[in-house]
Amino acid sequence: RVLRFLRAWSEWSTFPPQFVKGLEATLCGPRGQRSSADSAGEPEAHPAILSSRLQQWRNIEDAAALERACRLRGLSTSGAASDLSARLCSFESYWFEKEAPALAAAKLLADARQARPQDVFDPELDGEALDEEDERAVAELEQEAQEATFGAGMAAKLLLGGQDVSADA
């Protein structure tokens, strides 16, 4: 039920998207336990993107900057700088884990775009011309791939702090 409220707030633009994401991370993320991303001694357990984001939050010593970052993400601003840093790391790891499948799909698609032409699926590989049903199926697959790419691209862009992650960049 809570997620329905958060989605509605997001759709209605009641709050900034990052604020709603912070509320979701707080309400749906791990409670009272350290997430796997919070363990500073295991950087190899996390992809480079996530590790750099977590390290960025851990390196900030200015409590006011951490408090502002928490406030913008809808996270609690009470506690010491280490508490604020831990909340920001939890936010990053929650959204990374939630959006990892979309990022993986984007990577697969980018890899497929870079593949040689003979490595790409050819719908007429059997030598028979496509009928209308086959053409519709191919069009649906292309549409699904395009939608997955857009969603994954947006997820990657959010995780990278607005950097362009398209295969053409």
CSV table of N, CA, C and O in Angstrom, one decimal, residues 1-7 9 19-31 73-76 91 94-95:
chain,number,residue,atom,x,y,z
A,1,ARG,N,0.8,-1.2,0.0
A,1,ARG,CA,0.0,0.0,0.0
A,1,ARG,C,0.9,1.3,0.0
A,1,ARG,O,0.5,2.2,-0.7
A,2,VAL,N,1.9,1.2,0.8
A,2,VAL,CA,2.8,2.4,0.8
A,2,VAL,C,3.4,2.7,-0.5
A,2,VAL,O,3.5,3.8,-0.9
A,3,LEU,N,3.8,1.6,-1.2
A,3,LEU,CA,4.4,1.8,-2.6
A,3,LEU,C,3.4,2.5,-3.5
A,3,LEU,O,3.8,3.3,-4.4
A,4,ARG,N,2.1,2.2,-3.4
A,4,ARG,CA,1.1,2.8,-4.2
A,4,ARG,C,1.1,4.3,-3.9
A,4,ARG,O,0.9,5.1,-4.9
A,5,PHE,N,1.2,4.7,-2.7
A,5,PHE,CA,1.2,6.1,-2.4
A,5,PHE,C,2.4,6.8,-3.0
A,5,PHE,O,2.4,7.9,-3.5
A,6,LEU,N,3.6,6.1,-2.8
A,6,LEU,CA,4.8,6.7,-3.4
A,6,LEU,C,4.7,6.8,-4.9
A,6,LEU,O,5.2,7.8,-5.4
A,7,ARG,N,4.2,5.8,-5.5
A,7,ARG,CA,4.0,5.9,-7.0
A,7,ARG,C,3.1,7.0,-7.4
A,7,ARG,O,3.3,7.8,-8.4
A,9,TRP,N,2.5,9.8,-5.7
A,9,TRP,CA,3.2,11.0,-5.4
A,9,TRP,C,4.2,11.3,-6.6
A,9,TRP,O,4.3,12.4,-7.0
A,19,PHE,N,13.3,12.5,-3.8
A,19,PHE,CA,12.8,12.5,-2.5
A,19,PHE,C,11.9,11.3,-2.3
A,19,PHE,O,12.0,10.6,-1.3
A,20,VAL,N,11.1,11.0,-3.3
A,20,VAL,CA,10.2,9.8,-3.2
A,20,VAL,C,11.1,8.5,-3.2
A,20,VAL,O,10.7,7.6,-2.5
A,21,LYS,N,12.1,8.5,-4.0
A,21,LYS,CA,13.0,7.4,-4.0
A,21,LYS,C,13.6,7.2,-2.6
A,21,LYS,O,13.8,6.0,-2.1
A,22,GLY,N,14.0,8.3,-1.9
A,22,GLY,CA,14.5,8.2,-0.6
A,22,GLY,C,13.5,7.6,0.4
A,22,GLY,O,13.8,6.8,1.3
A,23,LEU,N,12.3,8.0,0.3
A,23,LEU,CA,11.2,7.5,1.1
A,23,LEU,C,11.1,6.0,0.9
A,23,LEU,O,10.9,5.2,1.9
A,24,GLU,N,11.1,5.6,-0.3
A,24,GLU,CA,11.0,4.2,-0.6
A,24,GLU,C,12.1,3.4,-0.1
A,24,GLU,O,12.0,2.3,0.5
A,25,ALA,N,13.3,3.9,-0.2
A,25,ALA,CA,14.5,3.2,0.3
A,25,ALA,C,14.4,3.1,1.8
A,25,ALA,O,14.8,2.1,2.4
A,26,THR,N,13.9,4.1,2.5
A,26,THR,CA,13.8,4.1,3.9
A,26,THR,C,12.7,3.1,4.4
A,26,THR,O,12.9,2.3,5.3
A,27,LEU,N,11.6,3.1,3.7
A,27,LEU,CA,10.5,2.2,4.1
A,27,LEU,C,10.6,0.8,3.6
A,27,LEU,O,10.2,-0.1,4.3
A,28,CYS,N,11.3,0.5,2.5
A,28,CYS,CA,11.4,-0.8,1.9
A,28,CYS,C,12.8,-1.4,2.1
A,28,CYS,O,13.0,-2.6,1.8
A,29,GLY,N,13.8,-0.6,2.4
A,29,GLY,CA,15.2,-1.1,2.5
A,29,GLY,C,15.3,-1.9,3.8
A,29,GLY,O,14.4,-2.1,4.6
A,30,PRO,N,16.5,-2.5,4.0
A,30,PRO,CA,16.8,-3.2,5.2
A,30,PRO,C,16.7,-2.4,6.5
A,30,PRO,O,17.1,-1.2,6.5
A,31,ARG,N,16.1,-3.0,7.5
A,31,ARG,CA,15.9,-2.2,8.8
A,31,ARG,C,16.8,-2.8,9.8
A,31,ARG,O,16.9,-4.0,10.0
A,73,ARG,N,16.9,13.7,-0.4
A,73,ARG,CA,16.5,12.3,-0.7
A,73,ARG,C,15.4,11.8,0.2
A,73,ARG,O,15.1,10.6,0.2
A,74,GLY,N,14.9,12.7,1.1
A,74,GLY,CA,13.8,12.2,1.9
A,74,GLY,C,14.3,11.3,3.1
A,74,GLY,O,13.5,10.6,3.6
A,75,LEU,N,15.5,11.4,3.4
A,75,LEU,CA,16.1,10.6,4.5
A,75,LEU,C,16.2,11.4,5.8
A,75,LEU,O,16.2,12.6,5.7
A,76,SER,N,16.2,10.7,6.9
A,76,SER,CA,16.3,11.4,8.2
A,76,SER,C,17.6,12.2,8.3
A,76,SER,O,18.7,11.7,7.8
A,91,PHE,N,20.8,4.2,0.8
A,91,PHE,CA,20.0,4.7,-0.3
A,91,PHE,C,20.6,4.3,-1.6
A,91,PHE,O,19.9,3.7,-2.5
A,94,TYR,N,20.3,0.4,-2.0
A,94,TYR,CA,19.0,-0.1,-2.3
A,94,TYR,C,18.6,0.2,-3.7
A,94,TYR,O,18.1,-0.7,-4.4
A,95,TRP,N,18.9,1.4,-4.2
A,95,TRP,CA,18.5,1.7,-5.6
A,95,TRP,C,19.4,0.9,-6.6
A,95,TRP,O,18.9,0.6,-7.7
